[in-house]
Amino acid sequence: MASINLHGNSYEVDEDGFLQEPDKWTEDVAKAMAEMEGITDLNETHWKVMNYLRDYFKQNGIAPMVRKLTKDTGVNLKEMYELFPQGPANSACKWAGLPKPTGCV
Amino acid sequence: MASDTPLLDELEKGPWPSFVKEIKRSAGKSPKAKDLLGVVEQSYKDKITHWKHGGIVGVTGYGGGVIGRYTDIPEKFPNAEQMHTIRVNHPSGWFYTTKALRTVCDIWEKHGSGLTNMHGSTGDIILLGTDTDQLQPAFNTLTENGFDLGGSGSALRTPSGCVGPARCEWACIDSPHLIYDLTQTFQDELHRPRWPYKFKIKASACPNDCVAAIARADFTIIGTWRDSIRIDQAAVKEYASKGLDIENLIVARCPGQALEYDAKAQKLSVKPQDCLRCMHCISKMTKAIRPGKETGATILIGGKAPILRGAFLSWVLVPFIKVEPPYTEIKELLEKIWDWWDEHGRNRERIAETIGRLGLKDFLKAVDLKPIPQMVYHPRSNPFVFF
């Protein structure tokens, strides 16, 4: 199992870089993950999307569908890919500390 | 020395081209291919897969196109630890120049295992087995050479079609051009998953349906015609004189009973209004019978595999539509379908299931189509009609 190190703390991640213990998520974790994908400063909209994902996951136990995400955050898909290079599932959910999307991807 | 792969070695015997031989040939050049053999041999022994669940990898800007895969025995086969698959969109009809294929091979030998599927069942060129850090470089080189990724995930998947008029005299539509055009038009839908689930488009240029569009696509386009089949009586005579049993093999097997044969005059005639355009007579007497001149396509919807609510063949949505560039009508219909499905579809619900759950009536209203008899095989047999 791989891990990322941050300020002396170690976080377990799977091969794809998804956090294995979602409870340990902090904003610094998100920043570190974003940096690995080349995004160095997270803006307000980044946080809006990630906070929405975290809240939705907390309430429903699953990640929202893409349409729901774009509708509720007001961030359309094009902007979403500008903010999160590999899109809502690969990047946004990962940075927000949600479990890895599954199924026929 | 005993072989490392005794079980797989058995599959080098026999007349059919052996995939084991192919992988072994690659194994000389590629450590990934070598370790893949090891993983597969282990699976043959244990009778279970040795790939882990899931895997999410990709390239910048796209939400799909790459299928991540990791082995669960990386300690034994470290080179196969990461075995991601890249889907590369194929040219319509799978026509290649050797130059194009050499380009793909060169790229893949450099950035991956050198192993491929030609092709995945949706149609893509499948590049089998590479590491995460090679994905972006492989993608960059592919696009520099004019190739793009195919689809994966809850998105429009790579559309595909039969060879059509490129080399088939029955083609009623230009399926390769239509597929190319739709692929280009809907690049965004293909690369950036946004729907409840996957959506596939396939086009066959006649009802023989050589890409199995009716079974393997949510949106099925099948070429047809609306005038009469064309019969060349001289050619019919020639078939008869060569001993073809036209009466029993052609006329008696016509499902619409649309054919009549005058054995004395060796003359075949058709009642166009009874013809179901099943292709049987055309397929049997290729030199004598042709599809009509007024061609177009039937559009069907809903084909899918069993999960979750049973397998579906696509059913008729539009009995006849003209198919001419820029294909505006088809594109508008697709967009209406996607709008409705995206709004109402549940997570991981194929279009057929959404229609099944909410009813054909609502669906037809949403996509501006009128219910017509051709849409059903028979009317409902229960009286629970909603007004």
Short mmCIF file of N, CA, C and O in Angstrom, two decimals, chain A residues 1 14-18 37 62-68 71 77-82 84-91 94 100-105, chain B residues 52-64 66-67 70 84 152-154 157 191-198 339 342-343 345-348:
data_model
loop_
_atom_site.label_atom_id
_atom_site.label_comp_id
_atom_site.label_asym_id
_atom_site.label_seq_id
_atom_site.Cartn_x
_atom_site.Cartn_y
_atom_site.Cartn_z
N MET A 1 0.84 -1.21 0.00
CA MET A 1 0.00 0.00 0.00
C MET A 1 0.87 1.25 0.00
O MET A 1 1.77 1.37 0.81
N ASP A 14 -4.51 4.19 -2.16
CA ASP A 14 -4.41 3.01 -3.03
C ASP A 14 -3.55 3.35 -4.25
O ASP A 14 -3.00 4.44 -4.35
N GLU A 15 -3.46 2.39 -5.20
CA GLU A 15 -2.58 2.58 -6.36
C GLU A 15 -2.95 3.83 -7.14
O GLU A 15 -2.11 4.44 -7.78
N ASP A 16 -4.24 4.18 -7.13
CA ASP A 16 -4.68 5.31 -7.92
C ASP A 16 -4.61 6.61 -7.14
O ASP A 16 -5.03 7.66 -7.63
N GLY A 17 -4.12 6.55 -5.90
CA GLY A 17 -3.97 7.75 -5.10
C GLY A 17 -5.21 8.15 -4.32
O GLY A 17 -5.29 9.27 -3.81
N PHE A 18 -6.20 7.25 -4.22
CA PHE A 18 -7.40 7.57 -3.43
C PHE A 18 -7.15 7.28 -1.95
O PHE A 18 -6.57 6.25 -1.60
N GLU A 37 -1.23 16.75 -9.34
CA GLU A 37 -1.78 16.84 -10.69
C GLU A 37 -1.50 18.20 -11.32
O GLU A 37 -2.10 18.55 -12.34
N ILE A 62 -22.85 7.96 -1.14
CA ILE A 62 -22.30 7.77 -2.48
C ILE A 62 -21.92 9.14 -3.05
O ILE A 62 -22.34 10.17 -2.53
N ALA A 63 -21.15 9.10 -4.12
CA ALA A 63 -20.83 10.34 -4.81
C ALA A 63 -22.03 10.74 -5.67
O ALA A 63 -22.77 9.87 -6.14
N PRO A 64 -22.28 12.03 -5.86
CA PRO A 64 -23.43 12.45 -6.69
C PRO A 64 -23.17 12.15 -8.16
O PRO A 64 -22.02 12.02 -8.58
N MET A 65 -24.25 12.04 -8.94
CA MET A 65 -24.09 11.92 -10.39
C MET A 65 -23.60 13.25 -10.93
O MET A 65 -23.82 14.30 -10.33
N VAL A 66 -22.96 13.19 -12.10
CA VAL A 66 -22.34 14.39 -12.66
C VAL A 66 -23.35 15.51 -12.85
O VAL A 66 -23.09 16.67 -12.55
N ARG A 67 -24.55 15.15 -13.33
CA ARG A 67 -25.56 16.19 -13.57
C ARG A 67 -25.94 16.91 -12.29
O ARG A 67 -26.10 18.12 -12.26
N LYS A 68 -26.09 16.13 -11.23
CA LYS A 68 -26.45 16.69 -9.92
C LYS A 68 -25.33 17.62 -9.45
O LYS A 68 -25.59 18.73 -8.98
N LYS A 71 -25.31 20.84 -11.52
CA LYS A 71 -26.50 21.64 -11.26
C LYS A 71 -26.40 22.32 -9.91
O LYS A 71 -26.63 23.52 -9.79
N LEU A 77 -19.63 21.42 -16.84
CA LEU A 77 -18.63 20.36 -17.02
C LEU A 77 -17.32 20.89 -17.58
O LEU A 77 -16.24 20.43 -17.23
N LYS A 78 -17.44 21.90 -18.45
CA LYS A 78 -16.23 22.46 -19.05
C LYS A 78 -15.36 23.11 -17.97
O LYS A 78 -14.16 22.86 -17.88
N GLU A 79 -16.03 23.92 -17.13
CA GLU A 79 -15.30 24.55 -16.02
C GLU A 79 -14.73 23.49 -15.07
O GLU A 79 -13.63 23.64 -14.55
N MET A 80 -15.52 22.44 -14.89
CA MET A 80 -15.11 21.37 -13.99
C MET A 80 -13.76 20.79 -14.42
O MET A 80 -12.88 20.54 -13.61
N TYR A 81 -13.60 20.60 -15.75
CA TYR A 81 -12.34 20.04 -16.24
C TYR A 81 -11.21 21.07 -16.24
O TYR A 81 -10.04 20.71 -16.25
N GLU A 82 -11.59 22.36 -16.25
CA GLU A 82 -10.55 23.39 -16.11
C GLU A 82 -10.03 23.40 -14.68
O GLU A 82 -8.84 23.61 -14.44
N PHE A 84 -10.44 20.73 -12.42
CA PHE A 84 -9.93 19.41 -12.05
C PHE A 84 -9.51 18.68 -13.33
O PHE A 84 -10.37 18.20 -14.07
N PRO A 85 -8.19 18.59 -13.56
CA PRO A 85 -7.70 18.16 -14.89
C PRO A 85 -8.27 16.83 -15.39
O PRO A 85 -8.49 16.67 -16.57
N GLN A 86 -8.49 15.88 -14.47
CA GLN A 86 -9.03 14.59 -14.94
C GLN A 86 -10.51 14.43 -14.60
O GLN A 86 -11.02 13.30 -14.57
N GLY A 87 -11.17 15.55 -14.37
CA GLY A 87 -12.62 15.50 -14.24
C GLY A 87 -13.12 15.23 -12.83
O GLY A 87 -12.35 15.07 -11.90
N PRO A 88 -14.47 15.21 -12.70
CA PRO A 88 -15.09 15.10 -11.39
C PRO A 88 -14.74 13.80 -10.65
O PRO A 88 -14.56 13.83 -9.44
N ALA A 89 -14.64 12.68 -11.37
CA ALA A 89 -14.40 11.41 -10.68
C ALA A 89 -12.92 11.24 -10.33
O ALA A 89 -12.55 11.07 -9.17
N ASN A 90 -12.08 11.30 -11.36
CA ASN A 90 -10.66 11.05 -11.14
C ASN A 90 -10.01 12.09 -10.25
O ASN A 90 -9.21 11.76 -9.38
N SER A 91 -10.31 13.36 -10.48
CA SER A 91 -9.62 14.40 -9.70
C SER A 91 -10.44 14.91 -8.52
O SER A 91 -10.01 14.80 -7.38
N LYS A 94 -11.21 12.45 -5.77
CA LYS A 94 -9.97 12.01 -5.14
C LYS A 94 -9.47 13.07 -4.16
O LYS A 94 -9.19 12.78 -3.01
N LYS A 100 -12.89 5.58 -4.12
CA LYS A 100 -12.70 5.43 -5.57
C LYS A 100 -13.99 5.05 -6.27
O LYS A 100 -14.70 4.14 -5.84
N PRO A 101 -14.35 5.76 -7.36
CA PRO A 101 -15.53 5.36 -8.14
C PRO A 101 -15.32 3.96 -8.69
O PRO A 101 -14.21 3.59 -9.06
N THR A 102 -16.38 3.17 -8.73
CA THR A 102 -16.25 1.79 -9.22
C THR A 102 -17.18 1.57 -10.40
O THR A 102 -17.92 2.45 -10.80
N GLY A 103 -17.13 0.36 -10.92
CA GLY A 103 -18.03 -0.01 -12.01
C GLY A 103 -17.30 -0.05 -13.32
O GLY A 103 -16.07 -0.08 -13.37
N CYS A 104 -18.09 -0.04 -14.38
CA CYS A 104 -17.55 -0.19 -15.72
C CYS A 104 -17.05 1.16 -16.21
O CYS A 104 -17.73 1.89 -16.88
N VAL A 105 -15.84 1.53 -15.79
CA VAL A 105 -15.33 2.87 -16.10
C VAL A 105 -14.58 2.89 -17.42
O VAL A 105 -14.12 3.91 -17.83
N LYS B 52 -6.88 -6.92 -9.64
CA LYS B 52 -7.61 -6.32 -8.53
C LYS B 52 -8.84 -5.59 -9.01
O LYS B 52 -8.98 -5.27 -10.19
N HIS B 53 -9.70 -5.26 -8.03
CA HIS B 53 -10.94 -4.55 -8.35
C HIS B 53 -10.65 -3.14 -8.85
O HIS B 53 -9.90 -2.40 -8.24
N GLY B 54 -11.26 -2.80 -9.96
CA GLY B 54 -11.30 -1.41 -10.42
C GLY B 54 -9.96 -0.82 -10.81
O GLY B 54 -9.06 -1.52 -11.27
N GLY B 55 -9.85 0.45 -10.64
CA GLY B 55 -8.67 1.20 -11.07
C GLY B 55 -9.12 2.45 -11.79
O GLY B 55 -9.92 2.38 -12.72
N ILE B 56 -8.66 3.60 -11.30
CA ILE B 56 -9.06 4.87 -11.91
C ILE B 56 -7.80 5.62 -12.32
O ILE B 56 -7.07 6.12 -11.48
N VAL B 57 -7.54 5.64 -13.60
CA VAL B 57 -6.42 6.43 -14.12
C VAL B 57 -6.93 7.16 -15.35
O VAL B 57 -8.00 6.84 -15.87
N GLY B 58 -6.17 8.12 -15.83
CA GLY B 58 -6.64 8.84 -17.00
C GLY B 58 -5.59 9.80 -17.51
O GLY B 58 -4.44 9.79 -17.07
N VAL B 59 -6.01 10.61 -18.46
CA VAL B 59 -5.13 11.64 -19.00
C VAL B 59 -5.80 12.99 -18.79
O VAL B 59 -7.02 13.07 -18.65
N THR B 60 -4.98 14.01 -18.78
CA THR B 60 -5.49 15.35 -18.49
C THR B 60 -6.54 15.80 -19.50
O THR B 60 -6.34 15.67 -20.70
N GLY B 61 -7.64 16.30 -18.97
CA GLY B 61 -8.69 16.84 -19.83
C GLY B 61 -9.80 15.85 -20.15
O GLY B 61 -10.88 16.23 -20.55
N TYR B 62 -9.50 14.56 -19.99
CA TYR B 62 -10.50 13.53 -20.30
C TYR B 62 -10.92 12.82 -19.02
O TYR B 62 -10.11 12.63 -18.12
N GLY B 63 -12.17 12.38 -19.00
CA GLY B 63 -12.64 11.60 -17.86
C GLY B 63 -12.68 10.11 -18.16
O GLY B 63 -13.05 9.30 -17.32
N GLY B 64 -12.31 9.74 -19.37
CA GLY B 64 -12.36 8.32 -19.74
C GLY B 64 -11.33 7.99 -20.80
O GLY B 64 -10.48 8.80 -21.12
N VAL B 66 -9.20 5.40 -20.61
CA VAL B 66 -8.17 4.52 -20.07
C VAL B 66 -8.80 3.67 -18.97
O VAL B 66 -9.56 4.17 -18.15
N ILE B 67 -8.51 2.37 -18.99
CA ILE B 67 -9.04 1.47 -17.98
C ILE B 67 -7.88 1.02 -17.10
O ILE B 67 -6.98 0.31 -17.56
N TYR B 70 -4.62 -3.39 -11.97
CA TYR B 70 -3.45 -3.78 -11.18
C TYR B 70 -3.55 -5.26 -10.84
O TYR B 70 -4.64 -5.74 -10.54
N HIS B 84 -2.56 -1.05 -17.36
CA HIS B 84 -3.68 -0.25 -17.82
C HIS B 84 -3.92 -0.44 -19.31
O HIS B 84 -3.00 -0.70 -20.08
N SER B 152 -14.95 5.58 -22.47
CA SER B 152 -15.20 4.62 -21.39
C SER B 152 -15.99 5.36 -20.32
O SER B 152 -16.12 6.57 -20.36
N GLY B 153 -16.50 4.60 -19.37
CA GLY B 153 -17.26 5.22 -18.28
C GLY B 153 -18.67 5.59 -18.69
O GLY B 153 -19.19 5.13 -19.71
N SER B 154 -19.30 6.45 -17.89
CA SER B 154 -20.69 6.84 -18.12
C SER B 154 -20.74 7.95 -19.17
O SER B 154 -21.10 9.08 -18.89
N ARG B 157 -19.82 6.06 -25.77
CA ARG B 157 -18.71 5.18 -26.11
C ARG B 157 -18.39 5.34 -27.60
O ARG B 157 -19.19 5.89 -28.36
N HIS B 191 -15.56 12.09 -24.39
CA HIS B 191 -14.37 12.15 -23.54
C HIS B 191 -14.67 12.53 -22.09
O HIS B 191 -13.84 12.31 -21.22
N ARG B 192 -15.84 13.16 -21.88
CA ARG B 192 -16.12 13.62 -20.52
C ARG B 192 -17.44 13.05 -20.02
O ARG B 192 -18.51 13.61 -20.28
N PRO B 193 -17.35 11.96 -19.28
CA PRO B 193 -18.56 11.29 -18.80
C PRO B 193 -19.46 12.25 -18.05
O PRO B 193 -18.98 13.00 -17.20
N ARG B 194 -20.74 12.23 -18.39
CA ARG B 194 -21.66 13.15 -17.73
C ARG B 194 -23.04 12.55 -17.53
O ARG B 194 -23.94 13.18 -17.01
N TRP B 195 -23.24 11.32 -17.99
CA TRP B 195 -24.58 10.74 -17.98
C TRP B 195 -24.76 9.74 -16.86
O TRP B 195 -23.82 9.37 -16.19
N PRO B 196 -26.03 9.25 -16.73
CA PRO B 196 -26.25 8.23 -15.70
C PRO B 196 -25.42 6.97 -15.95
O PRO B 196 -25.01 6.30 -15.02
N TYR B 197 -25.20 6.64 -17.22
CA TYR B 197 -24.48 5.41 -17.53
C TYR B 197 -23.93 5.51 -18.96
O TYR B 197 -24.01 6.54 -19.60
N LYS B 198 -23.41 4.39 -19.46
CA LYS B 198 -22.83 4.40 -20.80
C LYS B 198 -23.90 4.53 -21.88
O LYS B 198 -25.09 4.23 -21.64
N ASP B 339 -30.89 14.52 -23.21
CA ASP B 339 -31.45 15.48 -22.26
C ASP B 339 -32.42 14.81 -21.31
O ASP B 339 -32.35 14.98 -20.09
N ASP B 342 -30.62 12.06 -19.10
CA ASP B 342 -29.74 12.66 -18.11
C ASP B 342 -30.56 13.26 -16.97
O ASP B 342 -30.18 13.21 -15.81
N GLU B 343 -31.73 13.81 -17.33
CA GLU B 343 -32.59 14.43 -16.32
C GLU B 343 -33.28 13.37 -15.46
O GLU B 343 -33.39 13.53 -14.26
N GLY B 345 -32.80 9.71 -15.68
CA GLY B 345 -32.15 8.42 -15.44
C GLY B 345 -31.56 8.33 -14.06
O GLY B 345 -31.03 9.31 -13.54
N ARG B 346 -31.67 7.15 -13.46
CA ARG B 346 -31.03 6.94 -12.17
C ARG B 346 -29.58 6.56 -12.39
O ARG B 346 -29.18 6.21 -13.50
N ASN B 347 -28.83 6.61 -11.31
CA ASN B 347 -27.43 6.24 -11.40
C ASN B 347 -27.29 4.81 -11.97
O ASN B 347 -27.92 3.90 -11.48
N ARG B 348 -26.51 4.66 -12.99
CA ARG B 348 -26.26 3.37 -13.65
C ARG B 348 -27.53 2.74 -14.22
O ARG B 348 -27.79 1.56 -14.06
#
